[in-house]
C-alpha cells in the first residue's frame, strides 16, 4: 500500500510489478550492446559530454558533402546541431548504402491489402526516388517548398518522402484517415504548394476515396498549385484540368538522374501535425542532419539490427513512427523494411501473423492498441502460424498494460523475444527510453532506461526532483539531435508548451516515476492524473489492474468531479467475450481492491462496446471525462477515429 502521508504534489505508485526477464543469452552474445555493463559504459560516456558523443557519431554515420564546424549551438529553446555541415537524408538512405555494397539488398518489401506485393532493392528504390525527385522539380518544387502527402501505405509514399528529402522540399504527411477539413487546415498552416495523393487506398476490403477527400480539401487550400495522383484502386475520380496530374504520366517525362542536393544540416525535413490537447494542431518541425542521425542510431540500438533482419513496423507513414521507424531509421541503417497497406483483420484477424510467417519477419514493432485487439480476437488466430522467425518485439504509442505485455511476450514471441517498450513522442523525433534487447532485463510495463545521450529527470511543479518511487513530470535536461526545432510558424507556442513551465528543461507532458532499480515507468499524460481525496493516481495503474482481470479487454480510467473526494475514479471497460452485469461490476471492483487497494476502487464502471481513440490508437480520456461528468458537449473531436463510439457510450450511460 502506498504511504498515506505522501507528499501532496507527487503521484503515488500503486503498481506492483516484480517479474523480471533477462535478455536471451544467444541474443546478447550477438548484440552490439550485449550487457548492462556495456550499456552503462556507453551511457556514462554519452552523458559526460553529449555534444562530443553525438558529434563523433554524426561524423561516422552520415555522409557529409561539407563537414560541420560545431556540434551544437543552443540558444534556448532553439537548437542547431552539426552547424555548417551539408548532408542529405535521401543520400544517407540510398546512395550511401549502395556505395557500401548494399545496392542489391531488398530495401522495401511491400504488400497491399488485396495481396498484391512488390519488393525494391536499394538500387531500384534509388532509381524510383530520383525519377520522382525530377517530377517534383519539373512541377517547380524548390528547396523549402512544402509538399503535402495524403496517400495509402504504398511504396510510392516512401518514395515521395525520400524524393522531397532529396531536393530539399519539406514534406507534411497527413494520415489518410483524416477528413478533408483536417487536411485543408494542415495545408493552409504549412502553405503547401503541391499535393500528393492516390485515387484510393484499400482498407478492410473497401476503397477509401482519397482523391475525393483531397478535392474537397483543395477547395480550401489556396496555396496548392498541383496535385499528383497515384493510380492505386482504379476507382472513378475526377481530374481537374491544369491542377491534377497522373503520377505515371509525369514519370514518363523524366529521367532517373538526380543527384541529391547538398543541404545545410538545419534544413527543414518535414512537418508533422499532432493534436494539442486543445486548439489547432501543432506542426512539429524536424530538420535534416540531427533527425537523420537520431533515427538511424536509435533504430540500430533499440532493435539490435543485424544485416539479415527483416524488419516490420506496422505504423502508417502518417505518424512519426512511420517517419522514423518505417522509412528514415531503417533505410539509413541499410535495413529491409516491410510496408503493409491495410487492416490487421483483413481478410481475417490473422493477417499480421500471416505476413510475419510469409516474409520471415525478425523484428516486429506495433502499438498496444493492436496487441489488445489481438488478445480480444483470440489466440487461435496466432496459433495457426509459425512465428519462430521473430527475434525482437516492440511496443509504441501508449503504455502497455503488464498483462497485455505478457500475452505479447508469450503468444507472439514464444517466450524468447525481448519486448522493447519504447517511450518517445512526435516531438522527440526518435525513441528516448527503451530496453536494449541484448542488455536490459525487462519489467512488463516499464520503458526501462534512457538511450545513450538522453538525460531525463522527474520533477515536481517547482522543478525539484521528486522523491524516489514517486511520480512527477518527466523532463529532458539536455538537447538531443532528434528534438523538434519548433512549431511550424509558431515559435511562441513552442516556447510556451515545452520550455516555459520548467525552465531550461524540455517538458514532455507525461508523468513518470523511477523505481529502485532506476527503471522508468510512464504514468500517463499530466492532464490525466486522477486526484482522489488528495491521493494522486495515474491512469495506467488503475487500467492495468482492470486489464489483468480475465474478462476485460481494454480499460480507460478517468477522474470525474465528486463533492466528497474532489475526484472519483470512473472507468470505461470493454469485455472479451463476457456479458455486462452488476455482478461483474462488483467482481471488477473487488479485483482492483485486491490488485491495488481500496483507494483505487472505481466509483463507477461503465461497460462499453468500444473506447474512443485517436486515429493512431490512443485512448482519448479527455472525451470520457466529459461524458462521465455529464457534459452535453464534448471537446474537440477532430482527431477521434470513430465518431459513433461517443454516441454508443452515451446510450449506455442512459440505460
Ligand atoms: O503519452 C506518451 C505516449 O504517447 C505520447 C506521444 O505520442 P505521439 O506524439 O503520438 O507519438 C507516438 C509515437 C512515439 C507520449 O507523450 N507514449 C508513447 N510511447 C509510450 C507512451 N506512453 C507510455 N509508454 C510508451 N512506450
XYZ file of C-alpha atoms and ligand atoms in Angstrom:
681
model
C 0.000 0.000 0.000
C 1.238 3.499 -0.690
C 2.017 5.580 2.385
C -0.840 7.881 3.367
C 1.475 10.777 4.215
C 2.981 11.002 0.759
C 3.974 14.467 -0.495
C 0.781 16.010 -1.858
C 2.200 17.193 -5.175
C 3.673 13.841 -6.110
C 1.930 10.947 -7.719
C 1.676 7.716 -5.859
C 2.938 4.479 -7.218
C 0.373 1.772 -6.694
C 1.587 -0.734 -9.233
C 3.434 -3.810 -8.075
C 5.343 -5.495 -10.819
C 8.087 -7.836 -9.794
C 8.562 -10.023 -12.848
C 11.959 -9.683 -14.471
C 13.011 -11.115 -17.837
C 16.739 -11.187 -18.602
C 17.843 -10.975 -22.241
C 18.289 -14.338 -24.001
C 21.982 -15.329 -23.821
C 22.269 -16.040 -27.539
C 20.853 -12.643 -28.411
C 23.233 -10.874 -26.010
C 26.184 -12.741 -27.482
C 25.465 -11.391 -30.963
C 24.335 -7.952 -29.991
C 26.232 -4.662 -30.406
C 25.347 -3.748 -26.818
C 25.338 -7.168 -25.167
C 25.217 -6.476 -21.428
C 24.074 -3.933 -18.856
C 27.736 -3.112 -18.213
C 28.235 -2.292 -21.888
C 25.121 -0.111 -21.834
C 26.211 1.651 -18.660
C 29.648 2.318 -20.057
C 28.235 3.772 -23.259
C 25.641 5.765 -21.323
C 28.248 7.232 -18.972
C 30.424 8.229 -21.910
C 27.472 9.760 -23.765
C 26.275 11.872 -20.860
C 29.717 13.048 -19.772
C 29.816 15.107 -22.968
C 26.665 14.637 -25.054
C 27.723 17.078 -27.777
C 31.059 15.322 -28.334
C 29.285 11.949 -28.237
C 26.761 12.918 -30.908
C 29.337 14.758 -32.996
C 31.583 11.699 -33.195
C 28.616 9.593 -34.245
C 27.490 12.160 -36.826
C 30.911 12.079 -38.476
C 30.861 8.292 -38.746
C 27.234 7.624 -39.505
C 26.271 10.264 -42.064
C 27.662 11.296 -45.402
C 28.900 14.892 -45.431
C 29.170 16.929 -48.598
C 30.768 19.505 -46.340
C 31.853 18.803 -42.768
C 30.176 20.595 -39.864
C 32.089 23.076 -37.730
C 30.219 22.889 -34.464
C 28.290 20.059 -32.759
C 25.585 22.161 -31.115
C 24.605 25.804 -30.959
C 21.996 26.071 -28.209
C 20.103 29.295 -27.829
C 17.278 28.052 -25.682
C 14.835 26.896 -26.941
C 16.389 26.851 -30.415
C 18.868 24.090 -31.142
C 21.156 23.828 -34.143
C 23.034 20.554 -34.495
C 26.084 19.914 -36.683
C 26.276 23.538 -37.683
C 27.738 24.479 -41.055
C 27.668 20.923 -42.419
C 25.935 19.807 -45.598
C 24.302 16.426 -45.979
C 21.163 14.863 -47.485
C 18.799 12.373 -45.834
C 17.889 10.689 -49.117
C 21.599 10.286 -49.900
C 22.160 8.690 -46.496
C 19.248 6.295 -47.014
C 20.112 5.311 -50.601
C 23.389 6.347 -52.269
C 25.446 5.679 -49.155
C 24.109 2.139 -48.822
C 24.711 1.453 -52.499
C 28.304 2.696 -52.085
C 28.655 0.286 -49.169
C 27.695 -2.618 -51.422
C 24.058 -2.977 -50.385
C 22.644 -1.999 -53.797
C 21.092 -5.412 -54.475
C 19.757 -5.875 -50.965
C 15.982 -5.553 -50.550
C 15.167 -2.153 -49.112
C 11.369 -2.321 -49.167
C 9.040 -5.291 -49.089
C 5.517 -4.135 -49.705
C 2.201 -5.924 -49.527
C -1.105 -4.328 -50.453
C -4.275 -5.258 -48.621
C -5.693 -7.275 -51.550
C -2.500 -9.369 -51.507
C -0.559 -7.732 -54.348
C 3.112 -7.408 -53.439
C 6.346 -5.822 -54.569
C 9.951 -5.564 -53.442
C 12.517 -2.871 -54.214
C 16.273 -3.185 -53.776
C 18.273 -0.163 -52.652
C 19.287 0.405 -56.285
C 15.707 0.165 -57.521
C 14.479 2.440 -54.765
C 17.234 4.900 -55.622
C 16.076 4.973 -59.258
C 12.440 5.487 -58.287
C 13.315 8.255 -55.845
C 15.491 10.034 -58.414
C 12.741 9.880 -61.008
C 10.136 11.241 -58.641
C 12.545 13.952 -57.484
C 12.711 15.051 -61.104
C 8.912 15.082 -61.262
C 8.818 17.414 -58.278
C 11.437 19.658 -59.852
C 9.561 19.704 -63.124
C 6.475 20.992 -61.347
C 8.552 23.799 -59.907
C 9.172 22.415 -56.418
C 12.210 24.097 -54.893
C 14.172 23.865 -51.685
C 11.939 24.923 -48.787
C 8.642 24.335 -50.601
C 6.088 22.272 -48.694
C 4.671 19.110 -50.264
C 1.541 17.713 -48.640
C 1.185 13.922 -48.798
C -2.163 12.177 -48.312
C -1.605 8.632 -49.532
C -2.178 4.964 -48.791
C 0.735 2.881 -47.457
C 2.316 2.106 -50.805
C 5.997 2.164 -51.792
C 5.224 5.441 -53.581
C 4.532 7.078 -50.218
C 8.060 6.284 -49.030
C 9.423 7.226 -52.457
C 7.678 10.600 -52.248
C 9.094 11.314 -48.782
C 12.607 10.431 -49.928
C 12.221 12.489 -53.106
C 11.251 15.558 -51.072
C 14.291 14.986 -48.870
C 16.462 14.651 -51.978
C 15.560 18.059 -53.388
C 15.211 19.886 -50.067
C 11.411 20.141 -50.110
C 9.608 19.826 -46.778
C 7.009 17.076 -46.576
C 3.887 17.150 -44.497
C 2.346 13.681 -44.402
C -1.281 13.655 -43.312
C -2.699 10.249 -42.337
C -5.196 9.005 -44.950
C -7.938 8.648 -42.329
C -8.163 12.386 -41.656
C -11.076 14.394 -43.017
C -10.902 16.957 -45.830
C -11.291 19.704 -43.239
C -8.280 18.417 -41.273
C -6.195 18.104 -44.440
C -7.136 21.612 -45.588
C -6.283 23.100 -42.194
C -2.848 21.469 -42.292
C -2.279 22.535 -45.909
C -3.118 26.131 -45.082
C -0.963 26.204 -41.977
C 2.005 24.749 -43.880
C 1.374 26.821 -47.009
C 1.671 23.631 -49.072
C 2.470 24.052 -52.753
C 1.905 20.541 -54.076
C -0.495 17.795 -53.001
C 0.334 14.106 -53.484
C -2.460 11.565 -53.262
C -3.931 8.428 -54.850
C -7.298 7.653 -56.367
C -7.945 5.479 -53.331
C -6.445 3.102 -50.795
C -7.593 -0.304 -49.565
C -8.969 -0.623 -46.049
C -10.880 -3.701 -44.855
C -11.739 -4.670 -48.402
C -13.183 -1.263 -49.278
C -11.759 1.634 -51.229
C -11.006 4.757 -49.189
C -11.826 7.534 -51.686
C -8.709 9.601 -51.032
C -8.911 11.764 -54.138
C -12.488 12.737 -53.339
C -11.355 13.949 -49.906
C -8.427 15.787 -51.474
C -10.761 17.514 -53.973
C -12.767 18.903 -51.070
C -9.642 19.865 -49.140
C -8.077 21.644 -52.104
C -11.148 23.881 -52.391
C -9.931 25.280 -49.086
C -6.161 25.059 -49.627
C -5.414 28.098 -51.820
C -1.639 27.658 -51.791
C -1.721 24.243 -53.516
C -0.874 24.610 -57.221
C -0.551 20.995 -58.326
C -1.960 17.654 -57.305
C -0.242 14.406 -58.337
C -2.436 11.310 -58.270
C -1.209 7.733 -57.985
C -3.410 5.115 -59.607
C -3.980 2.530 -56.883
C -7.557 1.261 -56.734
C -8.789 2.293 -60.173
C -11.905 3.800 -58.598
C -13.556 6.572 -60.504
C -12.294 10.054 -59.770
C -12.402 13.468 -61.340
C -9.236 15.176 -62.508
C -9.132 18.964 -62.570
C -7.557 20.254 -65.742
C -4.327 22.149 -65.124
C -4.133 21.232 -61.434
C -4.267 17.433 -61.359
C -1.707 15.118 -62.955
C -1.382 11.339 -63.035
C 1.716 10.090 -61.257
C 2.567 7.617 -64.050
C 2.192 10.256 -66.777
C 4.647 12.594 -65.091
C 7.153 9.783 -64.541
C 7.283 9.156 -68.246
C 8.560 12.661 -68.868
C 11.640 12.478 -66.622
C 14.904 10.565 -66.370
C 16.475 8.800 -63.407
C 19.421 11.086 -62.932
C 19.012 13.316 -59.916
C 21.981 13.879 -57.622
C 20.996 14.644 -54.035
C 21.134 18.344 -53.184
C 23.734 19.132 -50.506
C 21.603 20.642 -47.738
C 22.512 22.592 -44.669
C 22.208 20.445 -41.506
C 19.292 22.508 -40.243
C 17.247 22.451 -43.478
C 13.662 21.537 -42.535
C 12.980 17.902 -43.492
C 9.348 17.602 -42.531
C 6.397 18.963 -40.650
C 4.146 16.521 -38.868
C 0.920 17.708 -37.303
C -0.029 16.335 -33.930
C -3.082 17.236 -31.900
C -2.625 19.546 -28.979
C -4.941 18.938 -26.014
C -6.953 21.926 -27.207
C -6.990 24.247 -30.151
C -5.393 23.810 -33.516
C -2.951 21.012 -34.317
C 0.731 21.646 -33.772
C 3.046 21.436 -36.781
C 6.087 19.720 -35.319
C 9.193 20.718 -37.266
C 12.137 18.355 -37.779
C 15.310 19.145 -39.666
C 17.932 17.253 -41.621
C 21.158 16.047 -40.012
C 20.242 15.720 -36.338
C 16.991 13.933 -37.076
C 18.695 11.597 -39.546
C 21.417 10.616 -37.122
C 18.952 10.139 -34.291
C 16.526 7.978 -36.309
C 19.387 5.798 -37.572
C 21.207 5.212 -34.295
C 18.112 4.664 -32.182
C 16.815 2.166 -34.754
C 20.083 0.228 -34.617
C 20.344 0.277 -30.828
C 16.730 -0.482 -29.959
C 16.097 -3.263 -32.464
C 19.614 -4.693 -32.336
C 19.555 -4.526 -36.116
C 21.644 -7.120 -37.976
C 22.132 -7.039 -41.735
C 19.974 -10.131 -42.426
C 16.985 -8.897 -40.420
C 13.529 -8.459 -41.908
C 12.010 -5.587 -40.000
C 8.352 -4.684 -39.818
C 6.900 -1.651 -38.117
C 3.136 -1.676 -38.559
C 2.695 2.101 -38.245
C 1.373 4.206 -41.093
C 3.699 6.863 -42.507
C 1.100 9.402 -41.373
C 2.585 9.117 -37.859
C 6.041 9.890 -36.529
C 6.610 6.162 -36.018
C 6.168 5.703 -39.758
C 8.630 8.507 -40.485
C 11.375 7.431 -38.103
C 10.913 3.665 -37.979
C 9.347 2.661 -41.293
C 11.336 4.946 -43.571
C 14.251 7.041 -42.322
C 15.753 4.996 -39.462
C 15.681 1.573 -41.137
C 16.684 2.776 -44.602
C 19.628 4.809 -43.366
C 20.729 1.703 -41.445
C 20.550 -0.331 -44.671
C 17.714 -2.450 -43.280
C 14.948 -4.270 -45.124
C 11.700 -2.622 -44.086
C 8.256 -4.084 -44.683
C 5.272 -1.891 -45.535
C 1.714 -3.184 -45.377
C -1.184 -1.193 -46.739
C -4.233 -2.413 -44.922
C -6.024 -3.528 -41.782
C -4.755 -6.175 -39.339
C -8.012 -8.121 -39.598
C -8.483 -8.341 -43.328
C -9.467 -10.776 -44.701
C -9.176 -12.483 -41.274
C -7.809 -11.452 -37.859
C -4.527 -13.247 -38.589
C -3.292 -11.038 -41.421
C -0.317 -9.737 -39.416
C 0.782 -13.256 -38.439
C 0.344 -14.387 -41.999
C 2.762 -11.614 -43.066
C 5.251 -12.431 -40.315
C 5.289 -16.078 -41.384
C 5.396 -15.350 -45.106
C 8.242 -12.845 -45.011
C 10.044 -14.396 -42.006
C 9.943 -11.144 -40.092
C 12.592 -10.988 -37.368
C 11.928 -7.569 -35.798
C 8.315 -6.568 -35.216
C 7.125 -3.203 -33.884
C 3.479 -2.380 -33.159
C 1.165 -0.485 -30.782
C -0.574 -1.617 -27.571
C -3.972 -0.922 -29.140
C -3.170 -3.615 -31.739
C -1.957 -6.037 -29.069
C -5.200 -5.576 -27.132
C -7.208 -6.172 -30.313
C -5.314 -9.427 -30.978
C -5.999 -10.596 -27.439
C -9.675 -9.898 -27.947
C -9.796 -11.712 -31.304
C -8.496 -14.890 -29.676
C -5.313 -16.956 -29.562
C -6.423 -19.335 -32.319
C -5.528 -16.741 -34.969
C -1.986 -16.592 -33.697
C -1.599 -20.320 -33.193
C -2.250 -21.034 -36.866
C 1.105 -19.507 -37.781
C 4.783 -20.215 -37.432
C 6.224 -17.101 -35.804
C 9.589 -18.632 -34.984
C 11.479 -16.139 -37.184
C 10.813 -13.362 -34.643
C 13.730 -12.154 -32.523
C 12.688 -8.780 -31.053
C 9.218 -7.310 -30.425
C 8.486 -3.633 -29.922
C 5.684 -1.528 -28.488
C 4.975 2.165 -29.018
C 2.350 4.863 -28.620
C 0.886 4.198 -25.203
C 1.809 2.367 -22.077
C 1.378 -1.363 -22.470
C -0.528 -2.930 -19.574
C 1.564 -5.691 -17.958
C -0.982 -8.398 -18.797
C -1.028 -7.349 -22.464
C 2.783 -7.344 -22.312
C 2.768 -10.931 -21.001
C 0.428 -12.063 -23.765
C 2.615 -10.390 -26.409
C 5.736 -11.969 -24.885
C 4.327 -15.474 -24.653
C 1.933 -15.799 -27.584
C 3.749 -13.762 -30.207
C 7.331 -14.013 -29.004
C 7.094 -17.613 -27.796
C 8.747 -16.526 -24.546
C 12.059 -15.943 -26.336
C 11.846 -12.419 -27.780
C 12.622 -9.338 -25.708
C 9.925 -6.661 -25.876
C 11.261 -3.169 -26.357
C 8.676 -0.838 -24.804
C 9.746 2.409 -26.432
C 8.807 5.750 -24.920
C 9.019 8.776 -27.184
C 6.929 11.446 -28.934
C 6.382 13.128 -32.291
C 8.393 15.959 -30.780
C 11.394 13.843 -29.793
C 11.922 12.557 -33.352
C 13.000 9.147 -32.138
C 12.951 6.734 -29.217
C 14.131 8.265 -25.934
C 13.750 5.440 -23.453
C 13.702 1.748 -24.211
C 15.234 -1.533 -23.231
C 18.122 -2.730 -25.405
C 17.332 -6.311 -26.450
C 20.754 -7.773 -25.692
C 21.326 -5.852 -22.482
C 18.322 -4.812 -20.451
C 16.430 -7.144 -18.100
C 12.753 -6.389 -18.785
C 9.953 -5.453 -16.426
C 6.492 -5.656 -18.043
C 5.073 -2.134 -18.329
C 8.357 -0.252 -17.939
C 10.229 1.502 -20.752
C 13.276 0.822 -18.553
C 16.201 3.199 -19.221
C 17.152 6.224 -21.324
C 19.060 5.661 -24.545
C 22.657 6.888 -24.804
C 22.875 10.678 -24.926
C 19.439 11.207 -23.335
C 19.254 12.691 -19.836
C 15.771 12.587 -18.313
C 14.631 13.723 -14.867
C 11.413 13.557 -12.889
C 10.453 16.792 -11.185
C 7.622 18.458 -9.304
C 5.859 21.732 -10.195
C 8.793 23.748 -8.913
C 11.329 21.839 -10.983
C 12.748 19.984 -7.968
C 13.420 16.250 -8.385
C 10.694 14.135 -6.760
C 11.461 11.590 -4.073
C 12.479 8.196 -5.433
C 9.498 5.956 -6.078
C 7.026 8.806 -6.528
C 5.719 10.112 -9.792
C 6.286 13.570 -11.214
C 6.728 15.359 -14.502
C 9.110 13.866 -16.997
C 11.609 16.342 -18.434
C 14.690 16.046 -20.631
C 17.530 18.122 -19.308
C 19.847 18.379 -22.323
C 19.144 18.938 -26.052
C 19.428 15.879 -28.321
C 19.828 15.721 -32.119
C 16.340 14.361 -32.874
C 14.465 17.045 -30.935
C 11.855 19.187 -32.649
C 13.166 22.541 -33.789
C 9.909 24.379 -33.243
C 6.261 24.515 -34.201
C 5.740 25.491 -37.829
C 5.110 29.202 -37.868
C 4.596 29.495 -34.117
C 7.800 29.702 -32.090
C 5.915 31.337 -29.237
C 3.664 28.337 -28.729
C 6.763 26.134 -28.958
C 8.452 28.044 -26.152
C 5.309 28.089 -24.039
C 4.365 24.445 -24.468
C 7.739 22.812 -23.949
C 10.147 25.208 -22.267
C 8.261 27.659 -20.062
C 6.939 25.524 -17.218
C 10.209 24.016 -16.023
C 12.943 26.476 -17.045
C 15.845 25.044 -19.087
C 14.157 21.660 -19.420
C 12.109 20.078 -22.190
C 8.691 19.281 -20.708
C 7.375 16.065 -22.209
C 3.849 16.440 -20.813
C 3.913 12.919 -19.343
C 4.197 11.823 -15.751
C 6.672 9.148 -14.816
C 8.357 7.527 -11.867
C 11.619 5.703 -11.354
C 11.767 2.511 -9.309
C 14.501 1.279 -7.020
C 16.488 -0.072 -9.974
C 16.320 3.257 -11.782
C 13.761 1.923 -14.262
C 11.306 4.456 -15.676
C 7.552 3.887 -15.639
C 5.408 6.233 -17.711
C 2.252 7.073 -15.767
C 0.200 8.864 -18.452
C -0.323 12.442 -19.537
C -0.012 15.186 -16.938
C -3.625 16.231 -17.575
C -4.912 12.707 -16.939
C -3.832 12.352 -13.300
C -6.726 11.412 -11.008
C -6.851 13.031 -7.587
C -8.970 11.127 -5.050
C -9.022 12.677 -1.583
C -5.570 14.105 -2.165
C -4.126 10.838 -3.489
C -2.772 11.429 -6.967
C -3.131 8.302 -9.073
C -2.044 7.575 -12.596
C -4.491 6.279 -15.168
C -2.338 3.405 -16.392
C -2.092 1.790 -12.977
C -5.848 1.569 -12.465
C -6.287 0.442 -16.070
C -3.623 -2.230 -15.783
C -5.327 -3.657 -12.709
C -8.585 -3.935 -14.665
C -6.910 -5.432 -17.743
C -5.382 -8.124 -15.541
C -8.946 -9.440 -14.959
C -9.571 -12.274 -17.398
C -12.849 -10.856 -18.745
C -11.532 -7.364 -19.531
C -10.152 -6.453 -22.956
C -9.486 -2.729 -22.521
C -9.959 -0.143 -19.821
C -9.789 3.619 -19.534
C -9.731 5.316 -16.143
C -10.569 8.963 -15.637
C -11.352 11.306 -12.752
C -14.803 12.894 -12.597
C -15.789 15.626 -10.150
C -17.001 14.389 -6.761
C -18.253 16.573 -3.895
C -16.718 14.429 -1.225
C -13.407 13.236 -2.622
C -12.597 16.006 -5.129
C -12.453 13.474 -7.901
C -13.824 9.969 -8.124
C -12.484 7.249 -10.365
C -14.722 6.392 -13.238
C -13.736 3.582 -15.577
C -14.839 2.516 -19.030
C -14.308 -1.128 -19.793
C -14.661 -3.285 -22.901
C -15.073 -7.015 -22.360
C -13.514 -10.009 -24.127
C -16.491 -12.306 -24.572
C -18.376 -11.752 -21.339
C -21.785 -10.123 -20.830
C -22.026 -6.899 -18.811
C -23.724 -7.417 -15.443
C -23.980 -5.890 -11.992
C -22.159 -8.937 -10.679
C -19.247 -8.377 -12.990
C -19.065 -4.752 -11.856
C -18.772 -5.951 -8.270
C -16.159 -8.503 -9.263
C -14.101 -5.843 -11.035
C -14.233 -3.525 -8.042
C -13.054 -6.354 -5.821
C -10.332 -7.159 -8.284
C -8.998 -3.581 -8.229
C -9.184 -3.578 -4.426
C -7.137 -6.751 -4.408
C -4.636 -5.595 -7.025
C -4.052 -2.039 -5.781
C -6.069 -1.277 -2.675
C -9.210 0.490 -1.546
C -8.130 3.952 -2.689
C -8.164 2.909 -6.349
C -11.564 1.172 -6.393
C -13.612 2.828 -9.137
C -16.719 4.719 -8.025
C -18.414 3.766 -11.255
C -17.820 1.266 -14.000
C -19.264 1.734 -17.485
C -19.289 -1.190 -19.871
C -18.636 -0.017 -23.413
C -18.652 -1.633 -26.831
C -15.563 0.371 -27.770
C -13.458 3.190 -26.368
C -12.945 6.495 -28.149
C -9.485 6.510 -29.683
C -7.383 8.786 -31.805
C -6.698 7.644 -35.328
C -3.334 6.387 -34.125
C -4.999 4.214 -31.493
C -4.578 6.142 -28.259
C -7.481 6.181 -25.826
C -8.987 9.699 -25.638
C -9.547 10.020 -21.900
C -10.437 13.698 -22.291
C -13.691 12.784 -24.073
C -14.520 10.150 -21.481
C -14.045 12.773 -18.768
C -16.612 14.970 -20.470
C -19.070 12.087 -20.715
C -18.551 10.909 -17.135
C -19.064 14.398 -15.772
C -22.331 14.637 -17.692
C -21.345 17.340 -20.175
C -23.720 17.691 -23.108
C -20.991 18.909 -25.437
C -17.634 17.215 -25.504
C -14.414 18.996 -26.505
C -12.585 18.867 -29.823
C -13.295 15.553 -31.553
C -11.413 16.151 -34.801
C -8.804 13.506 -34.040
C -11.374 10.885 -32.999
C -11.198 7.711 -35.061
C -14.809 6.582 -34.884
C -17.490 9.151 -34.127
C -20.164 6.535 -33.465
C -18.311 5.409 -30.351
C -19.315 8.568 -28.495
C -22.991 8.078 -29.257
C -22.775 4.460 -28.142
C -21.133 5.476 -24.889
C -23.925 7.949 -24.211
C -26.619 5.373 -24.965
C -25.031 3.016 -22.470
C -24.976 5.751 -19.890
C -28.628 6.446 -20.227
C -29.664 2.809 -19.942
O 2.000 9.919 -23.553
C 3.092 9.328 -24.208
C 2.582 8.242 -25.135
O 2.398 8.856 -26.387
C 2.803 10.233 -26.334
C 3.452 10.637 -27.637
O 2.517 10.466 -28.665
P 2.879 10.748 -30.181
O 3.487 12.087 -30.302
O 1.650 10.447 -30.939
O 3.984 9.704 -30.529
C 3.644 8.383 -30.662
C 4.852 7.629 -31.162
C 6.018 7.774 -30.292
C 3.750 10.288 -25.170
O 3.858 11.608 -24.680
N 3.558 7.164 -25.272
C 4.302 6.884 -26.360
N 5.039 5.779 -26.141
C 4.768 5.356 -24.885
C 3.816 6.236 -24.329
N 3.351 6.079 -23.093
C 3.825 5.054 -22.370
N 4.729 4.166 -22.834
C 5.222 4.268 -24.079
N 6.089 3.379 -24.532
